[in-house]
Amino acid sequence: MIKYARSHLEQTSLRVQIWGKAAIGLYLWQHIFGGHLEPADVIAQWREGSENAGKTYFSFLTGPSVVPGYFSVEAEHVVLVLNGREPAKIAYATQWLHYAHTLMETRKIQHVAVVLLGNEQCNNAWIQPYLKRNGGFVNLLFVTYDCAFVNEEDIFQWPLGVATYRNFPVVEPSWSMLHDPRSYLCNFLGTIYKNSSRETLIEILKQDGLDKLCWIAAREQWQPQETNESFKNYQDALLQSDLTLCPVGINTECYRIYEACSYGSLPVIEDVMTPGDCGNSSVYHSAPLQLLKTMGAPFIFIKNWRELPAILEKEKKMSLQEKIQRRKKLLEWYRNFKARMRQKFINTLENSFLPSDKG
């Protein structure tokens, strides 16, 4: 009986350590898991947190001081959060993969999953040899953007989330966020790339004088780090607008979509594929933004910004009561979306890492 009880106990408890070596790790931990980090200071060299979820005890480590070989590996199962955006980031990510591989070979850890900030054009071929299905050691991969090799078996699409690298906060919905009238019909604060649909968008807004009804702040140059003032402005714009315009960038999916949801501002999304290798996979056929569409996102999807004037006309006629209902629906959907992603993540890890009951 003791032997049986012990084996049963082992099957229901899993210890997982998450190594957050890319900013999307903070979206996973703080936004999707609702986890806390100590110290709270965002520029601390070392931050950690832990949480029980399902049958699993999760601990999370992040910060510049988390370096291969210089921290204690306290679980047999590891989730590596990596950045695969560009060659320099990939070189850094592969160092972590090699470290994890060494730990597996020396039996220090049993399983590895990867959460990957993918390349915006879905050039993610470099990770393929590391996957178990291809003779590597990585059991599971969660990857951002509409990556064609997502199969919902061991490779899953993961949301881009908010720009945690700009310290976008976890926003708690308030009474006023739901009920107050908002000063602007829409907003777009961002970079206008030459010959892009963003130029068309600004032209259309100016033509019909709609830019007077919306908070528009366009700049020529992309800035990775916001000044405090520009970031505060951006958050105010989301809070003060009924709609947030989301033109495509290098990819259709952008942080703005999730940030608008955080403040109950409905995303208006330019639903077009961008150049590159992103697209439909064997399980999803509605690229771009397949994950959000599959999860029933209540957004406005448009194919061309010329559809915008009609949308804004409709907005003008909407009562505050209708807008409140729509905000409630959006915030509720977003809360559910994060809860479902959390559950899916936990279930996938448990199904893959826990020995199955063959009794």
PDB file of C-alpha atoms in Angstrom, residues 26-254:
ATOM      1  CA  LEU A  26       6.648  38.031 -18.056  1.00  0.00           C
ATOM      2  CA  TYR A  27       3.431  37.885 -20.093  1.00  0.00           C
ATOM      3  CA  LEU A  28       3.231  34.166 -19.354  1.00  0.00           C
ATOM      4  CA  TRP A  29       3.961  34.563 -15.642  1.00  0.00           C
ATOM      5  CA  GLN A  30       2.346  37.861 -14.619  1.00  0.00           C
ATOM      6  CA  HIS A  31      -0.506  38.207 -17.124  1.00  0.00           C
ATOM      7  CA  ILE A  32      -1.536  34.630 -17.962  1.00  0.00           C
ATOM      8  CA  PHE A  33      -0.606  32.932 -14.658  1.00  0.00           C
ATOM      9  CA  GLY A  34      -1.328  35.977 -12.496  1.00  0.00           C
ATOM     10  CA  GLY A  35       1.929  35.176 -10.697  1.00  0.00           C
ATOM     11  CA  HIS A  36       4.014  37.570  -8.579  1.00  0.00           C
ATOM     12  CA  LEU A  37       7.729  38.287  -8.682  1.00  0.00           C
ATOM     13  CA  GLU A  38      10.157  39.243  -5.921  1.00  0.00           C
ATOM     14  CA  PRO A  39      11.632  41.813  -5.871  1.00  0.00           C
ATOM     15  CA  ALA A  40       8.932  43.877  -7.572  1.00  0.00           C
ATOM     16  CA  ASP A  41      11.577  46.169  -9.122  1.00  0.00           C
ATOM     17  CA  VAL A  42      11.499  45.588 -12.909  1.00  0.00           C
ATOM     18  CA  ILE A  43      15.234  46.263 -13.325  1.00  0.00           C
ATOM     19  CA  ALA A  44      16.336  43.855 -10.582  1.00  0.00           C
ATOM     20  CA  GLN A  45      19.127  41.475 -11.640  1.00  0.00           C
ATOM     21  CA  TRP A  46      17.259  38.442 -10.321  1.00  0.00           C
ATOM     22  CA  ARG A  47      13.515  37.977  -9.839  1.00  0.00           C
ATOM     23  CA  GLU A  48      11.583  34.873  -8.852  1.00  0.00           C
ATOM     24  CA  GLY A  49       8.111  33.654  -8.009  1.00  0.00           C
ATOM     25  CA  SER A  50       6.197  30.422  -7.496  1.00  0.00           C
ATOM     26  CA  GLU A  51       2.668  29.136  -7.723  1.00  0.00           C
ATOM     27  CA  ASN A  52       0.679  25.917  -7.471  1.00  0.00           C
ATOM     28  CA  ALA A  53      -1.535  25.228 -10.463  1.00  0.00           C
ATOM     29  CA  GLY A  54      -3.342  21.997 -11.266  1.00  0.00           C
ATOM     30  CA  LYS A  55      -1.126  19.114 -10.197  1.00  0.00           C
ATOM     31  CA  THR A  56       1.941  21.248 -10.711  1.00  0.00           C
ATOM     32  CA  TYR A  57       4.212  23.443  -8.610  1.00  0.00           C
ATOM     33  CA  PHE A  58       5.661  26.156 -10.850  1.00  0.00           C
ATOM     34  CA  SER A  59       8.637  28.329 -10.020  1.00  0.00           C
ATOM     35  CA  PHE A  60       9.741  31.171 -12.283  1.00  0.00           C
ATOM     36  CA  LEU A  61      13.185  32.788 -12.583  1.00  0.00           C
ATOM     37  CA  THR A  62      14.108  35.824 -14.643  1.00  0.00           C
ATOM     38  CA  GLY A  63      16.612  38.681 -14.864  1.00  0.00           C
ATOM     39  CA  PRO A  64      20.125  39.238 -16.264  1.00  0.00           C
ATOM     40  CA  SER A  65      21.721  37.249 -13.406  1.00  0.00           C
ATOM     41  CA  VAL A  66      19.991  34.043 -14.472  1.00  0.00           C
ATOM     42  CA  VAL A  67      22.932  32.565 -16.390  1.00  0.00           C
ATOM     43  CA  PRO A  68      23.576  28.905 -17.370  1.00  0.00           C
ATOM     44  CA  GLY A  69      25.353  27.074 -14.558  1.00  0.00           C
ATOM     45  CA  TYR A  70      24.985  29.907 -12.033  1.00  0.00           C
ATOM     46  CA  PHE A  71      21.658  29.073 -10.418  1.00  0.00           C
ATOM     47  CA  SER A  72      20.215  25.962  -8.834  1.00  0.00           C
ATOM     48  CA  VAL A  73      18.064  23.773 -11.033  1.00  0.00           C
ATOM     49  CA  GLU A  74      15.294  22.818  -8.629  1.00  0.00           C
ATOM     50  CA  ALA A  75      12.958  20.795 -10.834  1.00  0.00           C
ATOM     51  CA  GLU A  76      13.193  17.848 -13.179  1.00  0.00           C
ATOM     52  CA  HIS A  77      11.013  19.607 -15.712  1.00  0.00           C
ATOM     53  CA  VAL A  78      12.007  22.891 -17.316  1.00  0.00           C
ATOM     54  CA  VAL A  79      10.249  25.476 -19.476  1.00  0.00           C
ATOM     55  CA  LEU A  80      12.684  27.704 -21.346  1.00  0.00           C
ATOM     56  CA  VAL A  81      11.320  31.066 -22.512  1.00  0.00           C
ATOM     57  CA  LEU A  82      13.464  32.237 -25.426  1.00  0.00           C
ATOM     58  CA  ASN A  83      13.676  35.010 -28.006  1.00  0.00           C
ATOM     59  CA  GLY A  84      14.081  33.843 -31.614  1.00  0.00           C
ATOM     60  CA  ARG A  85      13.439  37.189 -33.338  1.00  0.00           C
ATOM     61  CA  GLU A  86      16.838  37.672 -35.022  1.00  0.00           C
ATOM     62  CA  PRO A  87      20.267  35.988 -35.394  1.00  0.00           C
ATOM     63  CA  ALA A  88      21.853  37.564 -32.266  1.00  0.00           C
ATOM     64  CA  LYS A  89      18.899  36.481 -30.103  1.00  0.00           C
ATOM     65  CA  ILE A  90      18.927  32.998 -31.656  1.00  0.00           C
ATOM     66  CA  ALA A  91      22.640  32.607 -30.835  1.00  0.00           C
ATOM     67  CA  TYR A  92      21.828  33.435 -27.199  1.00  0.00           C
ATOM     68  CA  ALA A  93      18.811  31.089 -27.205  1.00  0.00           C
ATOM     69  CA  THR A  94      20.888  28.178 -28.522  1.00  0.00           C
ATOM     70  CA  GLN A  95      23.328  28.581 -25.599  1.00  0.00           C
ATOM     71  CA  TRP A  96      20.385  27.965 -23.255  1.00  0.00           C
ATOM     72  CA  LEU A  97      19.211  24.993 -25.305  1.00  0.00           C
ATOM     73  CA  HIS A  98      22.700  23.472 -25.147  1.00  0.00           C
ATOM     74  CA  TYR A  99      22.768  24.009 -21.388  1.00  0.00           C
ATOM     75  CA  ALA A 100      19.382  22.275 -21.027  1.00  0.00           C
ATOM     76  CA  HIS A 101      20.600  19.429 -23.232  1.00  0.00           C
ATOM     77  CA  THR A 102      23.646  18.915 -20.993  1.00  0.00           C
ATOM     78  CA  LEU A 103      21.366  18.767 -17.945  1.00  0.00           C
ATOM     79  CA  MET A 104      19.249  16.131 -19.668  1.00  0.00           C
ATOM     80  CA  GLU A 105      22.257  14.049 -20.626  1.00  0.00           C
ATOM     81  CA  THR A 106      23.497  14.118 -17.027  1.00  0.00           C
ATOM     82  CA  ARG A 107      19.969  13.183 -15.846  1.00  0.00           C
ATOM     83  CA  LYS A 108      19.550  16.413 -13.857  1.00  0.00           C
ATOM     84  CA  ILE A 109      16.309  17.160 -15.715  1.00  0.00           C
ATOM     85  CA  GLN A 110      13.817  14.927 -17.526  1.00  0.00           C
ATOM     86  CA  HIS A 111      11.754  17.159 -19.783  1.00  0.00           C
ATOM     87  CA  VAL A 112      12.117  20.456 -21.600  1.00  0.00           C
ATOM     88  CA  ALA A 113       9.427  22.671 -23.139  1.00  0.00           C
ATOM     89  CA  VAL A 114      10.152  25.914 -24.985  1.00  0.00           C
ATOM     90  CA  VAL A 115       8.046  29.083 -25.190  1.00  0.00           C
ATOM     91  CA  LEU A 116       9.473  30.969 -28.162  1.00  0.00           C
ATOM     92  CA  LEU A 117       9.061  34.551 -29.268  1.00  0.00           C
ATOM     93  CA  GLY A 118       9.162  33.587 -32.928  1.00  0.00           C
ATOM     94  CA  ASN A 119      10.498  35.516 -35.869  1.00  0.00           C
ATOM     95  CA  GLU A 120       7.945  38.016 -37.238  1.00  0.00           C
ATOM     96  CA  GLN A 121       8.130  36.376 -40.658  1.00  0.00           C
ATOM     97  CA  CYS A 122       7.978  32.903 -39.109  1.00  0.00           C
ATOM     98  CA  ASN A 123      11.535  31.964 -40.089  1.00  0.00           C
ATOM     99  CA  ASN A 124      11.826  29.521 -37.198  1.00  0.00           C
ATOM    100  CA  ALA A 125      13.554  26.625 -38.953  1.00  0.00           C
ATOM    101  CA  TRP A 126      16.549  26.870 -36.566  1.00  0.00           C
ATOM    102  CA  ILE A 127      14.505  25.411 -33.667  1.00  0.00           C
ATOM    103  CA  GLN A 128      13.365  22.331 -35.629  1.00  0.00           C
ATOM    104  CA  PRO A 129      16.430  20.093 -34.978  1.00  0.00           C
ATOM    105  CA  TYR A 130      15.990  20.617 -31.206  1.00  0.00           C
ATOM    106  CA  LEU A 131      12.474  19.138 -31.194  1.00  0.00           C
ATOM    107  CA  LYS A 132      12.041  15.583 -30.002  1.00  0.00           C
ATOM    108  CA  ARG A 133       9.994  14.723 -33.085  1.00  0.00           C
ATOM    109  CA  ASN A 134      13.119  15.535 -35.147  1.00  0.00           C
ATOM    110  CA  GLY A 135      15.565  13.607 -32.978  1.00  0.00           C
ATOM    111  CA  GLY A 136      16.179  16.421 -30.484  1.00  0.00           C
ATOM    112  CA  PHE A 137      15.206  16.710 -26.816  1.00  0.00           C
ATOM    113  CA  VAL A 138      12.540  19.465 -26.624  1.00  0.00           C
ATOM    114  CA  ASN A 139       9.177  17.817 -25.845  1.00  0.00           C
ATOM    115  CA  LEU A 140       6.892  20.794 -26.450  1.00  0.00           C
ATOM    116  CA  LEU A 141       7.079  24.089 -28.307  1.00  0.00           C
ATOM    117  CA  PHE A 142       4.781  27.094 -27.824  1.00  0.00           C
ATOM    118  CA  VAL A 143       5.545  29.643 -30.543  1.00  0.00           C
ATOM    119  CA  THR A 144       4.196  33.123 -31.342  1.00  0.00           C
ATOM    120  CA  TYR A 145       2.671  34.128 -34.702  1.00  0.00           C
ATOM    121  CA  ASP A 146       0.955  31.932 -37.295  1.00  0.00           C
ATOM    122  CA  CYS A 147       3.766  29.436 -37.643  1.00  0.00           C
ATOM    123  CA  ALA A 148       2.948  26.872 -40.361  1.00  0.00           C
ATOM    124  CA  PHE A 149       4.376  23.924 -38.403  1.00  0.00           C
ATOM    125  CA  VAL A 150       1.964  24.337 -35.456  1.00  0.00           C
ATOM    126  CA  ASN A 151       0.199  20.961 -35.105  1.00  0.00           C
ATOM    127  CA  GLU A 152      -1.569  21.151 -31.692  1.00  0.00           C
ATOM    128  CA  GLU A 153       0.196  17.912 -30.699  1.00  0.00           C
ATOM    129  CA  ASP A 154       3.628  19.055 -29.576  1.00  0.00           C
ATOM    130  CA  ILE A 155       3.793  22.469 -31.301  1.00  0.00           C
ATOM    131  CA  PHE A 156       1.253  25.114 -30.280  1.00  0.00           C
ATOM    132  CA  GLN A 157       0.574  28.727 -31.151  1.00  0.00           C
ATOM    133  CA  TRP A 158       1.204  31.134 -28.271  1.00  0.00           C
ATOM    134  CA  PRO A 159      -0.083  34.724 -27.947  1.00  0.00           C
ATOM    135  CA  LEU A 160       2.319  37.617 -28.400  1.00  0.00           C
ATOM    136  CA  GLY A 161       0.755  39.429 -25.423  1.00  0.00           C
ATOM    137  CA  VAL A 162       1.566  42.948 -24.234  1.00  0.00           C
ATOM    138  CA  ALA A 163       4.938  44.697 -24.545  1.00  0.00           C
ATOM    139  CA  THR A 164       6.370  43.609 -21.201  1.00  0.00           C
ATOM    140  CA  TYR A 165       9.790  44.805 -22.410  1.00  0.00           C
ATOM    141  CA  ARG A 166       8.294  48.295 -22.145  1.00  0.00           C
ATOM    142  CA  ASN A 167       6.926  47.365 -18.724  1.00  0.00           C
ATOM    143  CA  PHE A 168       3.293  47.402 -19.842  1.00  0.00           C
ATOM    144  CA  PRO A 169       1.466  46.617 -16.574  1.00  0.00           C
ATOM    145  CA  VAL A 170      -1.133  44.057 -15.545  1.00  0.00           C
ATOM    146  CA  VAL A 171      -4.262  46.224 -15.697  1.00  0.00           C
ATOM    147  CA  GLU A 172      -7.131  45.546 -13.299  1.00  0.00           C
ATOM    148  CA  PRO A 173     -10.468  46.624 -14.832  1.00  0.00           C
ATOM    149  CA  SER A 174     -12.106  49.393 -12.805  1.00  0.00           C
ATOM    150  CA  TRP A 175     -15.659  50.699 -12.590  1.00  0.00           C
ATOM    151  CA  SER A 176     -14.760  53.884 -14.456  1.00  0.00           C
ATOM    152  CA  MET A 177     -12.942  51.941 -17.201  1.00  0.00           C
ATOM    153  CA  LEU A 178     -16.217  50.164 -17.896  1.00  0.00           C
ATOM    154  CA  HIS A 179     -18.743  52.957 -17.383  1.00  0.00           C
ATOM    155  CA  ASP A 180     -17.200  56.334 -18.192  1.00  0.00           C
ATOM    156  CA  PRO A 181     -17.803  57.963 -21.569  1.00  0.00           C
ATOM    157  CA  ARG A 182     -14.551  58.082 -23.553  1.00  0.00           C
ATOM    158  CA  SER A 183     -13.336  61.280 -25.230  1.00  0.00           C
ATOM    159  CA  TYR A 184     -12.183  59.704 -28.509  1.00  0.00           C
ATOM    160  CA  LEU A 185     -13.769  57.356 -31.014  1.00  0.00           C
ATOM    161  CA  CYS A 186     -10.425  55.775 -31.814  1.00  0.00           C
ATOM    162  CA  ASN A 187      -6.662  56.026 -31.366  1.00  0.00           C
ATOM    163  CA  PHE A 188      -3.469  55.242 -33.204  1.00  0.00           C
ATOM    164  CA  LEU A 189      -0.140  56.133 -31.606  1.00  0.00           C
ATOM    165  CA  GLY A 190       2.690  54.635 -33.558  1.00  0.00           C
ATOM    166  CA  THR A 191       5.234  54.699 -36.334  1.00  0.00           C
ATOM    167  CA  ILE A 192       4.205  55.438 -39.909  1.00  0.00           C
ATOM    168  CA  TYR A 193       6.344  53.367 -42.251  1.00  0.00           C
ATOM    169  CA  LYS A 194       6.809  54.702 -45.791  1.00  0.00           C
ATOM    170  CA  ASN A 195       4.469  53.133 -48.389  1.00  0.00           C
ATOM    171  CA  SER A 196       2.652  51.112 -45.741  1.00  0.00           C
ATOM    172  CA  SER A 197      -1.055  50.682 -45.044  1.00  0.00           C
ATOM    173  CA  ARG A 198      -0.423  52.947 -42.058  1.00  0.00           C
ATOM    174  CA  GLU A 199       0.068  55.858 -44.477  1.00  0.00           C
ATOM    175  CA  THR A 200      -3.273  55.001 -46.096  1.00  0.00           C
ATOM    176  CA  LEU A 201      -4.891  54.880 -42.667  1.00  0.00           C
ATOM    177  CA  ILE A 202      -3.683  58.387 -41.739  1.00  0.00           C
ATOM    178  CA  GLU A 203      -4.771  59.761 -45.151  1.00  0.00           C
ATOM    179  CA  ILE A 204      -8.285  58.329 -44.754  1.00  0.00           C
ATOM    180  CA  LEU A 205      -8.624  59.781 -41.251  1.00  0.00           C
ATOM    181  CA  LYS A 206      -7.496  63.218 -42.449  1.00  0.00           C
ATOM    182  CA  GLN A 207      -9.692  63.195 -45.574  1.00  0.00           C
ATOM    183  CA  ASP A 208     -12.933  62.898 -43.664  1.00  0.00           C
ATOM    184  CA  GLY A 209     -11.807  65.042 -40.724  1.00  0.00           C
ATOM    185  CA  LEU A 210     -12.031  61.907 -38.610  1.00  0.00           C
ATOM    186  CA  ASP A 211      -8.620  62.626 -37.125  1.00  0.00           C
ATOM    187  CA  LYS A 212     -10.406  65.292 -35.008  1.00  0.00           C
ATOM    188  CA  LEU A 213     -12.484  62.560 -33.351  1.00  0.00           C
ATOM    189  CA  CYS A 214      -9.548  60.237 -32.762  1.00  0.00           C
ATOM    190  CA  TRP A 215      -6.301  60.477 -30.804  1.00  0.00           C
ATOM    191  CA  ILE A 216      -3.681  60.188 -33.537  1.00  0.00           C
ATOM    192  CA  ALA A 217       0.026  60.599 -32.809  1.00  0.00           C
ATOM    193  CA  ALA A 218       2.191  59.447 -35.663  1.00  0.00           C
ATOM    194  CA  ARG A 219       5.973  59.361 -35.722  1.00  0.00           C
ATOM    195  CA  GLU A 220       8.474  58.532 -38.454  1.00  0.00           C
ATOM    196  CA  GLN A 221      10.891  56.488 -36.388  1.00  0.00           C
ATOM    197  CA  TRP A 222      10.283  53.347 -34.328  1.00  0.00           C
ATOM    198  CA  GLN A 223      11.541  53.672 -30.738  1.00  0.00           C
ATOM    199  CA  PRO A 224      12.162  50.501 -28.731  1.00  0.00           C
ATOM    200  CA  GLN A 225      12.080  52.370 -25.423  1.00  0.00           C
ATOM    201  CA  GLU A 226       9.315  54.785 -24.632  1.00  0.00           C
ATOM    202  CA  THR A 227       9.905  57.892 -22.613  1.00  0.00           C
ATOM    203  CA  ASN A 228       7.758  57.917 -19.481  1.00  0.00           C
ATOM    204  CA  GLU A 229       5.644  60.647 -20.992  1.00  0.00           C
ATOM    205  CA  SER A 230       5.004  58.925 -24.328  1.00  0.00           C
ATOM    206  CA  PHE A 231       4.133  55.680 -22.540  1.00  0.00           C
ATOM    207  CA  LYS A 232       1.712  57.428 -20.191  1.00  0.00           C
ATOM    208  CA  ASN A 233       0.185  59.121 -23.250  1.00  0.00           C
ATOM    209  CA  TYR A 234      -0.243  55.765 -24.947  1.00  0.00           C
ATOM    210  CA  GLN A 235      -1.991  54.218 -21.938  1.00  0.00           C
ATOM    211  CA  ASP A 236      -4.240  57.275 -21.652  1.00  0.00           C
ATOM    212  CA  ALA A 237      -5.120  56.978 -25.334  1.00  0.00           C
ATOM    213  CA  LEU A 238      -6.193  53.348 -24.843  1.00  0.00           C
ATOM    214  CA  LEU A 239      -8.250  54.291 -21.801  1.00  0.00           C
ATOM    215  CA  GLN A 240      -9.846  57.295 -23.506  1.00  0.00           C
ATOM    216  CA  SER A 241     -10.788  55.621 -26.833  1.00  0.00           C
ATOM    217  CA  ASP A 242     -13.651  53.326 -27.745  1.00  0.00           C
ATOM    218  CA  LEU A 243     -11.613  51.727 -30.528  1.00  0.00           C
ATOM    219  CA  THR A 244      -7.889  51.080 -31.015  1.00  0.00           C
ATOM    220  CA  LEU A 245      -6.708  50.900 -34.625  1.00  0.00           C
ATOM    221  CA  CYS A 246      -4.292  48.025 -35.256  1.00  0.00           C
ATOM    222  CA  PRO A 247      -2.670  48.326 -38.685  1.00  0.00           C
ATOM    223  CA  VAL A 248      -0.249  45.567 -39.691  1.00  0.00           C
ATOM    224  CA  GLY A 249       3.467  45.982 -39.058  1.00  0.00           C
ATOM    225  CA  ILE A 250       6.025  43.356 -40.042  1.00  0.00           C
ATOM    226  CA  ASN A 251       3.392  40.924 -38.749  1.00  0.00           C
ATOM    227  CA  THR A 252      -0.380  41.269 -38.413  1.00  0.00           C
ATOM    228  CA  GLU A 253      -0.236  40.422 -34.713  1.00  0.00           C
ATOM    229  CA  CYS A 254       1.056  43.206 -32.493  1.00  0.00           C
TER     230      CYS A 254
END
